[in-house]
Amino acid sequence: MAGLRLSKTTIALLLLIVCHVGPSMAVLFSQLPKTLIVTATTKSGDVLHAGEDKFTVTWALNTSLPAGADANYKTVKVLLCYAPVSQHDRKWRKSNNDLKKDKTCQFTVVKQDYSATGKHEYTVARDIPTASYFVRAYALDASDTKVAFGQTTDANKTSNIFDIVGITGRTTGIFVSAIVFSAFSGVALAFFYVVENKKKK
Amino acid sequence: MAKKSLEVEAEVEVEDEGDAAQFKMPVDSDHKATEFWLFSFAKPHMRAFHLSWFSFFCCFVSSFAAPPLLPVIRDNLSLTTTDIGNAGIASVSGAVFARLAMGTACDLVGPRLASASLILITTPAVYCSSLIDSATGFLLVRFFTGFSLATFVSTQFWMSSMFSPPKVGLANGVAGGWGNMGGGATQLIMPLVYELIKKIGSTNFIAWRIAFFIPGVMQTCSAIAVLMFGQDMPDGNYNKLHKAGEKHKDNFSEVFKHAVTNYRGWILALTYGYCFGVELTIDNIIAQYFYDRFGVNISKAGTIAASFGLENIVSRPGGGLFSDYLSKFFGMRGRLWGLWVVQTLGGIFCVILGRTNSLAGSIVVLLLFSLFCQAACGLTFGVVPFVSRRSLGLISGMGGGGGNVGAVLTQLIFFHNSKYSTEDGIFYMGIMILVCTLPIALIHFPQWGGMLCGPKPGYTPEDYYQSEWSHHEQQKGYHTASLRFAENSVREGGRSARGSGHSKHTVPVETSPTDV
């Protein structure tokens, strides 16, 4: 009996190791098939405001593909991605073929179960920075690995680029506080100078 | 032994007996404390210590508040790598001239008014950091906030005015080190405050702006505390002493002349650029280095960066303590040798850091590098107080300013563009440290000697410090403070100075006869 239990644990451990090896192999973007057709209601040059404006993104499996091409697609993840002009001189937004190191797409629009077609209305979140964007959708398998993609722009990421203007973050409260606190520092200094001069006399 | 010294001093200088009794701490003939009680707030010496290190700490927190929040700020303002690099250079370049100005201000109006004024003038820049919305705004607020780093000079000046030569290295080292620690503490404080504000319900682009009020308020409060509770010298504030005629109000052109013509000030300015300047550079680049080269996440990189700055809590004071310790046995020559050895070791570890390829190895080398680099800063300001008495402030300012010049130079040459990879930049920076530390061998004090040569026979500390005053000024008695300083620095002659009765005036305990 003890011997059986021991071998069960060993099998469990081995399974764990095997399952770990699979997903940790690098997924390269260049090897992902572009099987999804993704469109958005934004047009080239549109300007959207964070926290206010919305757009709708639609995705569908390319119908010219053989049946069963989407057999292992379990989830769809739609992301907002930086256009090359917004990646320039900004190492933290750099594109990398190794998807683990890729920083092109940093904001999730929606993540939901896969269906051959889908659409989602998205209100631009308040923490999206001012930049130029396109939309990309990844199909993920059961182990959350990216297995396919589709995007609203072309391979060079030059068409259908739209802009988002982020919130400034400068609320009236902050504005007033900064002025008040700065003035207070100046007044405090002046006060002590007056006191010092009085002492001199 | 200590009691006997107090008795000896009391017998010989009767007029000080009554004055010395008003101080809680034991003092020398200049009323400077001869001991350093870290956990006391005794007026005026230890109180001045706590006020000066804390206000300097707050300035460091403000000046380096932006780097840990850059991941948010750079998105809010749409900054590029170049914008960030330029702002980093701006943050340390403002203080180059501010430190010189601060040195002069200390000489003329005293450290209390000089430092508090600068801190209150720069606080609006910290508050207005919450209002910026462009790369230019970012550069400007970092530039003006960085001016506050000039309070380093007032800290060292104040400690040199409050503590006697045997303790001045330690006092300067602890005050400087605990202040510099702000550069590390801010890498922990700012992210913490930011996360807290976000949790309360703010969006990221609003939260970082609110977070900047914390360093701003800290700075304002510390300046007000300095004005309310601080005192320039053991005997009072400058304006009171000027009025009573006890302190001569010096004129700027003489102070300036005696500072810029003293070559030792220039050499120390250069070498300080390669311990402190390097420290500032590392504060600005090290988190990104670990993040990019070893793939650690942002909070881990921040923690490693913080540990570099926080090591200052012991390493810089350790340097000051080591300087005082060396002086006990070898006098000024010991201080100079100690400085050269420790700073060279810092350079060696910097070279090794640039060539270490493992994460664990890099962390170990970084910690060693930081220990020697920061200790060298402490050792430098164990020598600076002795270079000049008349122009102490401006010499301290030159040294301090030189530190910032070093930071500007190293960032410009090695870390501004993509010419060198960061690890190569670190390697070459280490080589530059080794080369620029050699000039310490050229420093020679005629009364005490230098690294390579001994003292001029028959030349006393009084001769050296008196030479800063013209015969006319000496007749008017303007130089009395310098003479008192000279008496109290007899120990810098090392063991050989004892028993030869170097000073014409009272001599401290070491030269008393050993027969009991």
XYZ file of C-alpha atoms in Angstrom:
717
model
C 0.000 0.000 0.000
C 2.750 2.478 0.952
C 4.637 1.593 -2.187
C 1.613 2.420 -4.329
C 1.146 5.787 -2.659
C 4.782 6.642 -3.189
C 4.619 5.955 -6.874
C 1.449 8.053 -7.127
C 3.326 11.007 -5.640
C 6.202 10.459 -8.019
C 3.810 10.405 -10.948
C 2.186 13.605 -9.695
C 5.595 15.240 -9.408
C 6.610 14.096 -12.862
C 3.370 15.434 -14.298
C 4.020 18.767 -12.625
C 7.481 18.932 -14.156
C 6.231 17.936 -17.594
C 3.403 20.451 -17.448
C 5.918 23.129 -16.496
C 8.215 22.402 -19.389
C 5.500 22.797 -21.999
C 4.284 26.355 -21.423
C 7.721 27.730 -20.589
C 9.004 27.176 -24.117
C 9.232 30.537 -25.849
C 6.259 31.480 -27.990
C 7.421 33.535 -30.950
C 5.135 36.092 -32.539
C 6.475 35.376 -35.997
C 5.272 31.793 -35.668
C 1.703 32.646 -34.657
C -0.862 32.096 -37.387
C -3.044 35.110 -38.188
C -6.364 33.315 -38.112
C -8.602 35.951 -36.564
C -10.045 38.930 -38.392
C -10.256 41.844 -36.006
C -12.007 45.128 -36.737
C -12.771 48.122 -34.574
C -15.135 51.054 -34.978
C -12.202 53.445 -34.735
C -10.891 54.836 -37.982
C -7.390 55.961 -38.856
C -6.578 59.244 -37.097
C -9.529 59.131 -34.679
C -8.927 60.741 -31.302
C -10.530 59.127 -28.268
C -10.569 60.451 -24.726
C -9.761 58.198 -21.791
C -12.635 57.642 -19.438
C -15.228 59.026 -21.871
C -15.145 57.633 -25.399
C -16.033 54.115 -26.480
C -15.357 51.890 -29.421
C -16.520 48.445 -30.403
C -14.121 45.694 -31.407
C -15.295 42.688 -33.432
C -13.374 39.482 -34.055
C -14.143 36.476 -36.188
C -12.348 33.375 -37.308
C -11.191 33.583 -40.918
C -13.857 31.563 -42.751
C -11.478 30.499 -45.514
C -9.609 28.299 -43.042
C -10.270 24.504 -42.893
C -12.751 23.344 -40.277
C -11.274 22.545 -36.871
C -8.545 25.194 -37.155
C -9.831 26.660 -33.917
C -10.081 23.335 -32.085
C -7.730 24.323 -29.256
C -8.895 27.947 -28.860
C -10.350 28.301 -25.402
C -10.168 32.056 -24.659
C -9.876 35.282 -26.578
C -7.857 38.158 -25.188
C -8.190 41.551 -26.867
C -5.530 44.131 -26.171
C -4.730 47.767 -26.876
C -1.262 47.955 -28.453
C 1.215 50.774 -29.054
C 1.825 51.886 -32.626
C 5.504 52.205 -33.668
C 5.432 56.016 -33.394
C 4.629 55.674 -29.683
C 7.324 53.050 -29.170
C 10.127 55.244 -30.492
C 12.869 55.974 -27.877
C 10.830 54.186 -25.220
C 12.512 50.911 -24.281
C 9.650 49.914 -21.972
C 7.233 49.642 -24.918
C 9.565 47.693 -27.185
C 8.282 44.922 -29.435
C 9.997 41.575 -29.061
C 9.467 38.450 -31.085
C 9.623 36.422 -27.880
C 6.126 37.070 -26.590
C 7.258 36.724 -22.976
C 9.459 39.795 -23.406
C 7.147 41.629 -25.777
C 5.898 44.931 -24.410
C 3.824 46.104 -27.372
C 0.404 45.362 -25.908
C 0.031 46.461 -22.310
C -3.712 47.029 -21.808
C -6.456 44.388 -21.849
C -9.698 45.417 -23.521
C -11.538 42.182 -22.814
C -10.804 38.537 -22.034
C -13.609 36.044 -22.600
C -14.384 32.502 -23.690
C -13.757 31.780 -27.304
C -16.494 31.740 -29.862
C -16.089 31.862 -33.643
C -17.339 35.436 -33.686
C -17.521 37.980 -30.916
C -17.780 41.663 -30.219
C -17.245 43.958 -27.255
C -17.955 47.613 -26.533
C -15.066 49.144 -24.643
C -14.910 52.433 -22.750
C -11.344 53.658 -22.789
C -9.981 53.170 -19.249
C -8.770 56.150 -17.241
C -5.257 54.774 -16.880
C -4.527 54.552 -20.628
C -1.704 56.975 -21.517
C -1.700 59.439 -24.407
C -0.347 57.572 -27.441
C -1.181 56.020 -30.815
C -2.717 52.538 -30.805
C -4.116 49.586 -32.720
C -6.086 46.601 -31.465
C -4.868 43.003 -31.391
C -6.623 39.822 -30.343
C -4.871 36.640 -29.218
C -6.468 33.207 -29.113
C -5.335 31.266 -26.088
C -5.448 27.529 -25.496
C -6.390 25.696 -22.286
C -3.001 26.432 -20.711
C -3.296 30.165 -21.444
C -0.640 30.005 -24.171
C -1.044 32.229 -27.210
C -1.766 30.099 -30.266
C -3.112 32.583 -32.821
C -3.802 36.254 -33.316
C -5.461 38.936 -35.391
C -5.111 42.709 -35.434
C -6.765 45.815 -36.826
C -3.601 47.001 -38.534
C -1.271 45.595 -41.204
C 2.004 43.730 -40.698
C 3.991 46.990 -40.562
C 1.538 48.477 -38.050
C 0.960 51.598 -40.141
C -2.706 51.424 -41.145
C -5.776 52.066 -38.984
C -3.791 53.708 -36.186
C -5.901 55.816 -33.845
C -4.985 58.108 -30.962
C -6.035 58.103 -27.353
C -5.689 61.160 -25.162
C -5.171 60.140 -21.561
C -6.358 62.061 -18.520
C -3.889 64.657 -17.330
C -4.323 63.712 -13.692
C -4.270 67.368 -12.723
C -7.388 67.780 -10.674
C -8.528 71.133 -9.339
C -7.810 69.938 -5.819
C -4.189 69.214 -6.670
C -3.858 72.550 -8.451
C -5.161 74.535 -5.507
C -3.144 72.518 -2.978
C 0.102 73.035 -4.871
C -0.456 76.800 -5.010
C -1.452 77.007 -1.345
C 1.445 74.907 -0.047
C 3.967 76.789 -2.206
C 2.630 80.117 -1.017
C 2.826 78.926 2.570
C 6.527 78.093 2.153
C 7.168 81.580 0.802
C 5.205 83.238 3.587
C 6.980 81.165 6.261
C 10.351 82.243 4.887
C 9.321 85.892 4.781
C 7.968 85.682 8.327
C 11.220 84.335 9.719
C 13.245 86.959 7.842
C 11.160 89.709 9.381
C 11.713 88.209 12.835
C 15.480 87.951 12.204
C 15.686 91.555 11.051
C 13.799 92.694 14.134
C 16.304 90.806 16.292
C 19.156 92.556 14.519
C 17.846 95.963 15.532
C 41.900 60.384 31.673
C 39.018 62.452 30.302
C 38.431 64.094 33.678
C 42.090 65.002 33.917
C 41.939 66.707 30.508
C 38.982 68.803 31.604
C 40.869 69.820 34.737
C 43.998 70.706 32.779
C 42.027 72.802 30.320
C 40.063 74.504 33.080
C 43.211 75.457 34.980
C 44.948 76.975 32.013
C 42.020 78.848 30.439
C 40.145 80.279 33.378
C 37.880 82.546 31.367
C 36.258 79.532 29.689
C 35.334 77.786 32.912
C 32.065 79.604 33.386
C 31.105 79.484 29.695
C 31.802 75.772 29.255
C 29.522 74.966 32.172
C 26.470 76.215 30.241
C 26.761 73.272 27.813
C 25.406 69.820 28.580
C 28.229 68.273 26.594
C 31.977 68.568 27.132
C 33.426 71.264 24.867
C 36.787 72.621 23.756
C 38.033 76.202 23.889
C 35.917 76.999 20.827
C 32.840 75.605 22.649
C 32.661 72.840 20.100
C 31.559 69.471 21.431
C 34.348 66.999 22.023
C 31.951 64.092 22.122
C 29.206 62.827 19.869
C 26.069 61.517 21.576
C 23.970 60.103 18.794
C 20.717 59.614 20.681
C 20.697 62.935 22.496
C 19.074 66.217 21.518
C 21.327 68.281 23.792
C 21.249 71.945 22.898
C 22.922 73.250 20.806
C 25.292 70.617 19.457
C 23.258 67.424 19.087
C 20.134 69.398 18.319
C 21.964 71.015 15.404
C 23.062 67.559 14.287
C 19.534 66.141 14.191
C 18.064 69.219 12.512
C 20.743 69.267 9.842
C 20.755 65.572 8.914
C 16.978 65.345 8.825
C 16.474 68.437 6.672
C 19.167 67.192 4.298
C 17.473 63.763 4.249
C 14.196 65.429 3.201
C 15.963 67.207 0.345
C 17.348 63.903 -0.912
C 13.910 62.306 -0.685
C 12.480 65.106 -2.842
C 15.314 65.175 -5.353
C 15.068 61.437 -6.054
C 11.297 61.080 -5.599
C 10.727 60.806 -9.362
C 12.923 57.772 -10.337
C 10.878 55.112 -8.475
C 7.624 56.474 -9.942
C 8.957 56.788 -13.478
C 6.920 53.844 -14.827
C 3.782 55.911 -14.142
C 5.149 59.390 -14.819
C 6.656 58.435 -18.174
C 3.262 57.241 -19.428
C 1.356 60.224 -18.020
C 3.747 62.692 -19.678
C 4.593 60.568 -22.724
C 8.318 60.829 -21.907
C 11.039 59.274 -24.048
C 14.287 57.691 -22.797
C 16.110 60.869 -23.811
C 13.700 63.046 -21.816
C 14.250 60.878 -18.740
C 18.046 60.924 -19.187
C 18.091 64.706 -19.548
C 15.981 65.182 -16.453
C 18.297 62.882 -14.503
C 21.271 65.020 -15.456
C 19.324 68.196 -14.658
C 18.455 66.873 -11.203
C 22.103 66.817 -10.171
C 23.449 69.749 -12.158
C 21.458 72.482 -10.406
C 23.300 71.779 -7.197
C 26.754 72.321 -8.734
C 26.510 76.079 -8.447
C 23.983 76.009 -5.635
C 26.567 74.246 -3.473
C 29.140 76.943 -4.144
C 26.605 79.642 -3.367
C 25.580 77.795 -0.215
C 29.174 77.632 0.947
C 29.514 81.379 0.649
C 26.137 81.963 2.270
C 27.198 79.859 5.249
C 30.375 81.858 5.625
C 28.408 85.106 5.527
C 25.000 84.521 7.197
C 25.412 81.160 8.898
C 24.144 77.649 8.140
C 20.772 78.014 9.864
C 19.453 80.837 7.683
C 21.268 79.657 4.571
C 19.929 76.101 4.615
C 16.384 76.938 5.719
C 16.100 79.630 3.057
C 17.234 77.313 0.298
C 14.905 74.541 1.450
C 11.873 76.847 1.592
C 12.719 78.390 -1.793
C 12.931 74.968 -3.488
C 9.823 73.441 -1.881
C 7.482 75.063 -4.432
C 9.344 73.083 -7.107
C 8.409 69.878 -5.285
C 4.747 70.873 -4.924
C 4.605 71.988 -8.548
C 5.924 68.583 -9.641
C 2.315 67.542 -9.200
C 1.240 70.007 -11.893
C 3.604 69.182 -14.764
C 2.263 67.830 -18.049
C 5.233 67.754 -20.437
C 8.844 66.628 -20.727
C 9.983 70.233 -20.318
C 7.999 70.596 -17.117
C 9.514 67.375 -15.825
C 13.032 68.596 -16.551
C 12.410 71.956 -14.903
C 10.962 70.608 -11.653
C 13.754 68.044 -11.324
C 16.302 70.791 -11.997
C 14.936 73.202 -9.391
C 14.227 70.495 -6.816
C 17.843 69.362 -7.213
C 19.050 72.752 -5.980
C 18.057 71.630 -2.491
C 20.946 69.123 -2.538
C 23.113 72.137 -1.717
C 21.999 71.690 1.901
C 24.781 69.142 2.041
C 27.220 72.012 2.361
C 25.342 73.658 5.202
C 25.205 70.283 6.970
C 28.976 69.831 6.805
C 29.601 73.471 7.690
C 27.242 73.288 10.656
C 28.835 70.092 11.964
C 32.307 71.579 11.522
C 31.137 74.570 13.572
C 29.614 72.462 16.335
C 32.084 69.600 16.735
C 35.718 69.606 17.723
C 38.381 68.287 15.285
C 38.679 64.846 16.945
C 34.953 64.290 16.340
C 34.372 66.330 13.217
C 34.916 63.406 10.833
C 32.322 61.320 12.629
C 29.779 64.163 12.900
C 30.185 65.070 9.231
C 30.026 61.415 8.221
C 26.838 60.589 10.108
C 25.078 63.814 9.086
C 26.097 63.355 5.461
C 25.363 59.642 5.399
C 21.972 59.809 7.059
C 21.035 62.596 4.684
C 22.237 60.717 1.585
C 20.175 57.785 2.831
C 17.163 59.787 1.637
C 18.094 58.773 -1.909
C 17.521 55.154 -0.915
C 14.581 55.705 1.400
C 12.649 57.552 -1.308
C 12.773 54.431 -3.544
C 10.736 52.709 -0.839
C 8.637 55.669 0.421
C 7.295 56.949 -2.892
C 6.033 53.606 -4.289
C 4.444 52.884 -0.900
C 2.646 56.236 -0.747
C 1.595 55.858 -4.395
C 0.102 52.388 -3.836
C -1.697 53.606 -0.724
C -3.280 56.516 -2.579
C -4.327 54.230 -5.429
C -5.925 51.858 -2.914
C -7.949 54.695 -1.424
C -9.445 55.055 -4.869
C -7.341 57.238 -7.108
C -6.357 56.583 -10.708
C -2.666 56.095 -11.334
C -2.141 59.447 -13.100
C -3.688 61.310 -10.167
C -2.110 59.179 -7.441
C 1.524 59.923 -8.307
C 0.798 63.642 -8.261
C -0.723 63.467 -4.800
C 2.254 61.365 -3.655
C 4.618 64.261 -4.338
C 3.027 66.285 -1.534
C 4.641 63.969 1.010
C 8.256 64.955 0.264
C 7.102 68.551 -0.119
C 5.499 68.704 3.312
C 8.470 66.905 4.892
C 10.774 69.519 3.401
C 8.697 72.498 4.526
C 8.392 71.189 8.084
C 12.103 70.433 8.391
C 13.036 73.957 7.255
C 10.679 75.535 9.786
C 12.161 73.315 12.512
C 15.662 74.489 11.574
C 14.564 78.115 11.825
C 12.763 77.634 15.116
C 15.156 75.336 16.971
C 18.513 75.673 15.253
C 21.526 77.760 16.199
C 24.541 78.556 14.006
C 27.338 78.212 16.517
C 27.663 76.940 20.069
C 27.561 80.500 21.342
C 24.598 81.723 19.321
C 23.397 82.760 15.915
C 25.498 84.807 13.511
C 23.471 87.987 13.803
C 23.693 87.928 17.586
C 27.423 87.227 17.479
C 28.003 89.913 14.849
C 26.147 92.446 16.955
C 28.074 91.559 20.112
C 31.286 91.928 18.163
C 32.238 88.361 19.059
C 32.224 87.353 15.443
C 33.627 89.495 12.730
C 31.368 89.728 9.682
C 33.712 88.702 6.926
C 33.673 90.109 3.411
C 32.894 88.004 0.379
C 35.863 88.788 -1.836
C 38.375 87.754 0.834
C 36.473 84.551 1.589
C 36.317 83.847 -2.153
C 40.010 84.553 -2.708
C 41.190 82.276 0.077
C 38.988 79.450 -1.159
C 39.829 79.493 -4.860
C 43.560 79.934 -4.325
C 43.779 76.896 -2.057
C 44.683 74.022 -4.408
C 43.636 71.422 -1.833
C 40.023 72.528 -2.218
C 40.200 71.882 -5.962
C 41.757 68.432 -5.596
C 39.133 67.405 -3.055
C 36.428 68.749 -5.392
C 37.739 66.443 -8.130
C 38.059 63.376 -5.936
C 34.639 63.918 -4.321
C 33.190 63.779 -7.810
C 34.401 60.179 -7.943
C 32.881 58.967 -4.746
C 29.776 61.075 -4.203
C 29.264 61.869 -7.881
C 29.398 58.170 -8.633
C 26.911 57.539 -5.811
C 24.414 59.984 -7.380
C 24.882 58.394 -10.798
C 24.195 54.958 -9.374
C 21.058 56.308 -7.601
C 19.754 57.337 -11.023
C 20.665 54.241 -13.107
C 20.920 51.153 -10.922
C 17.245 50.148 -10.685
C 16.915 50.139 -14.472
C 20.247 48.228 -14.764
C 18.998 45.342 -12.641
C 15.575 45.435 -14.309
C 16.977 45.301 -17.837
C 20.060 43.098 -17.432
C 18.757 40.483 -15.013
C 15.019 40.653 -15.648
C 13.975 41.270 -12.040
C 10.654 43.044 -11.659
C 10.186 46.713 -10.812
C 9.707 46.299 -7.068
C 12.710 43.970 -6.752
C 14.848 46.380 -8.765
C 13.635 49.214 -6.517
C 14.545 47.242 -3.402
C 18.063 46.594 -4.711
C 18.378 50.282 -5.596
C 17.117 51.262 -2.156
C 19.642 49.015 -0.425
C 22.456 50.872 -2.179
C 21.282 54.233 -0.834
C 20.289 52.920 2.575
C 23.753 51.479 3.203
C 24.652 55.117 3.859
C 23.258 54.707 7.353
C 26.522 53.030 8.353
C 28.987 53.284 5.487
C 29.432 57.041 5.338
C 29.543 57.501 9.126
C 31.937 54.557 9.165
C 34.160 56.494 6.811
C 34.059 59.527 9.066
C 34.762 57.398 12.131
C 37.634 55.664 10.352
C 39.069 59.058 9.419
C 38.977 60.212 13.047
C 40.465 56.895 14.152
C 43.353 57.157 11.689
C 43.950 60.720 12.811
C 44.361 59.530 16.403
C 47.430 57.507 15.428
C 48.727 59.081 12.248
C 47.207 62.549 12.172
C 46.277 64.193 8.889
C 48.584 61.855 6.942
C 46.462 58.949 8.176
C 43.267 60.679 7.040
C 44.717 61.198 3.546
C 46.026 57.644 3.164
C 42.735 56.242 4.444
C 40.827 58.302 1.886
C 43.011 57.172 -1.002
C 42.894 53.474 -0.066
C 39.135 53.352 0.538
C 38.199 55.299 -2.597
C 40.546 53.159 -4.708
C 38.888 50.036 -3.350
C 35.546 51.552 -4.344
C 36.877 51.995 -7.863
C 38.072 48.393 -7.981
C 34.656 47.056 -6.975
C 33.009 49.297 -9.558
C 35.215 47.774 -12.248
C 34.288 44.290 -11.017
C 30.567 45.172 -11.005
C 30.716 46.051 -14.677
C 32.137 42.630 -15.421
C 29.940 40.469 -13.136
C 27.419 38.438 -15.078
C 25.296 36.833 -12.392
C 22.498 38.495 -10.426
C 23.629 37.224 -7.016
C 27.232 38.175 -7.745
C 26.212 41.631 -8.890
C 24.235 42.273 -5.727
C 27.182 41.247 -3.541
C 29.647 43.375 -5.525
C 27.186 46.293 -5.491
C 26.951 46.175 -1.708
C 30.750 46.114 -1.363
C 31.136 48.885 -3.935
C 28.595 51.000 -2.083
C 30.366 50.444 1.252
C 33.711 51.760 -0.010
C 32.275 54.465 -2.242
C 30.172 55.953 0.555
C 32.902 55.511 3.190
C 35.190 57.526 0.904
C 32.612 60.341 1.015
C 32.840 60.259 4.805
C 36.640 60.249 4.695
C 36.685 63.211 2.294
C 34.809 65.352 4.768
C 37.194 64.272 7.470
C 39.840 66.266 5.550
C 37.786 69.205 4.216
C 37.258 70.998 7.571
C 41.021 71.446 7.864
C 41.701 72.933 4.433
C 40.577 76.404 5.444
C 39.028 77.999 8.495
C 38.222 81.388 7.056
C 36.605 80.003 3.917
C 35.306 76.747 5.394
C 31.900 77.226 3.789
C 33.149 77.901 0.302
C 35.708 75.066 0.438
C 32.919 72.709 1.570
C 30.839 74.119 -1.256
C 33.584 73.488 -3.796
C 33.951 69.916 -2.586
C 30.219 69.368 -2.621
C 29.812 71.042 -5.991
C 32.620 68.913 -7.365
C 30.627 65.882 -6.303
C 27.712 66.963 -8.448
C 29.992 67.804 -11.388
C 31.256 64.233 -11.175
C 27.663 62.991 -11.329
C 26.871 65.150 -14.365
C 30.061 64.058 -16.149
C 29.707 60.336 -15.552
C 26.045 60.348 -16.618
C 26.851 62.364 -19.740
C 29.846 60.284 -20.804
C 28.697 56.770 -19.961
C 24.926 56.625 -19.431
C 23.235 59.254 -21.553
C 23.121 57.656 -25.000
C 23.500 54.116 -26.316
C 27.243 54.366 -26.999
C 28.075 52.045 -24.094
C 25.976 49.280 -22.648
C 25.207 49.975 -18.995
C 27.626 47.293 -17.796
C 30.441 48.742 -19.928
C 29.561 52.197 -18.620
C 29.944 50.907 -15.054
C 33.283 49.277 -15.945
C 34.715 52.479 -17.440
C 33.324 54.558 -14.603
C 35.335 52.343 -12.235
C 38.505 52.992 -14.209
C 37.804 56.715 -14.086
C 37.433 56.475 -10.286
C 40.871 54.858 -10.003
C 42.522 57.555 -12.110
C 40.768 60.521 -10.527
C 41.574 59.356 -6.993
C 45.349 59.551 -7.554
C 45.552 63.371 -7.070
C 44.981 62.863 -3.337
C 48.699 62.083 -3.214
C 49.348 65.704 -4.162
C 47.632 67.176 -1.095
C 50.171 68.483 1.406
C 49.577 70.421 4.605
C 52.817 72.162 5.602
C 52.005 71.711 9.286
C 51.057 68.048 9.094
C 52.419 66.617 5.841
C 50.741 64.704 3.038
C 50.558 61.128 1.756
C 54.080 61.071 0.424
C 55.974 63.777 2.329
C 56.208 64.775 5.975
C 55.464 68.204 7.478
C 57.620 71.291 7.115
C 59.700 71.458 10.269
C 58.713 74.252 12.626
C 55.485 75.062 10.757
C 52.519 75.142 13.134
C 48.750 74.963 12.589
C 48.597 78.569 13.818
C 50.909 79.601 10.978
C 48.717 77.873 8.421
C 45.366 79.280 9.562
C 46.771 82.705 10.375
C 48.133 83.019 6.842
C 44.535 83.401 5.637
C 44.315 86.778 7.362
C 46.299 89.880 6.398
C 48.502 91.558 8.979
C 45.989 94.430 9.152
C 43.106 92.033 9.836
C 45.164 90.224 12.476
C 45.807 93.479 14.268
C 42.051 93.973 14.472
C 41.709 90.501 15.980
C 39.473 89.122 13.207
C 41.439 85.905 13.160
C 40.838 84.776 16.751
C 38.369 82.056 15.739
C 40.968 80.629 13.357
C 43.546 80.590 16.140
C 41.222 78.696 18.453
C 40.604 76.193 15.655
C 44.347 75.798 15.183
C 44.829 74.983 18.879
C 42.166 72.348 18.781
C 43.541 70.694 15.693
C 46.971 70.019 17.119
C 46.127 66.317 17.178
C 46.180 66.272 13.390
C 49.925 66.198 13.718
C 49.614 62.572 14.754
C 51.467 60.853 17.556
C 54.760 62.526 16.657
C 53.228 65.929 17.406
C 52.692 65.014 21.013
C 55.416 65.663 23.513
C 56.944 68.283 21.181
C 54.574 71.014 22.363
C 53.697 72.178 18.846
C 51.126 74.728 19.832
C 51.991 77.929 21.605
C 48.643 77.769 23.411
C 46.983 75.098 25.546
C 47.513 71.578 24.419
C 44.901 68.803 24.777
C 45.361 65.675 26.882
C 47.682 63.752 24.569
C 50.625 65.993 25.304
C 50.264 65.925 29.098
C 53.161 64.165 30.784
C 52.567 60.481 31.416
C 53.855 60.509 34.971
C 50.785 60.413 37.175
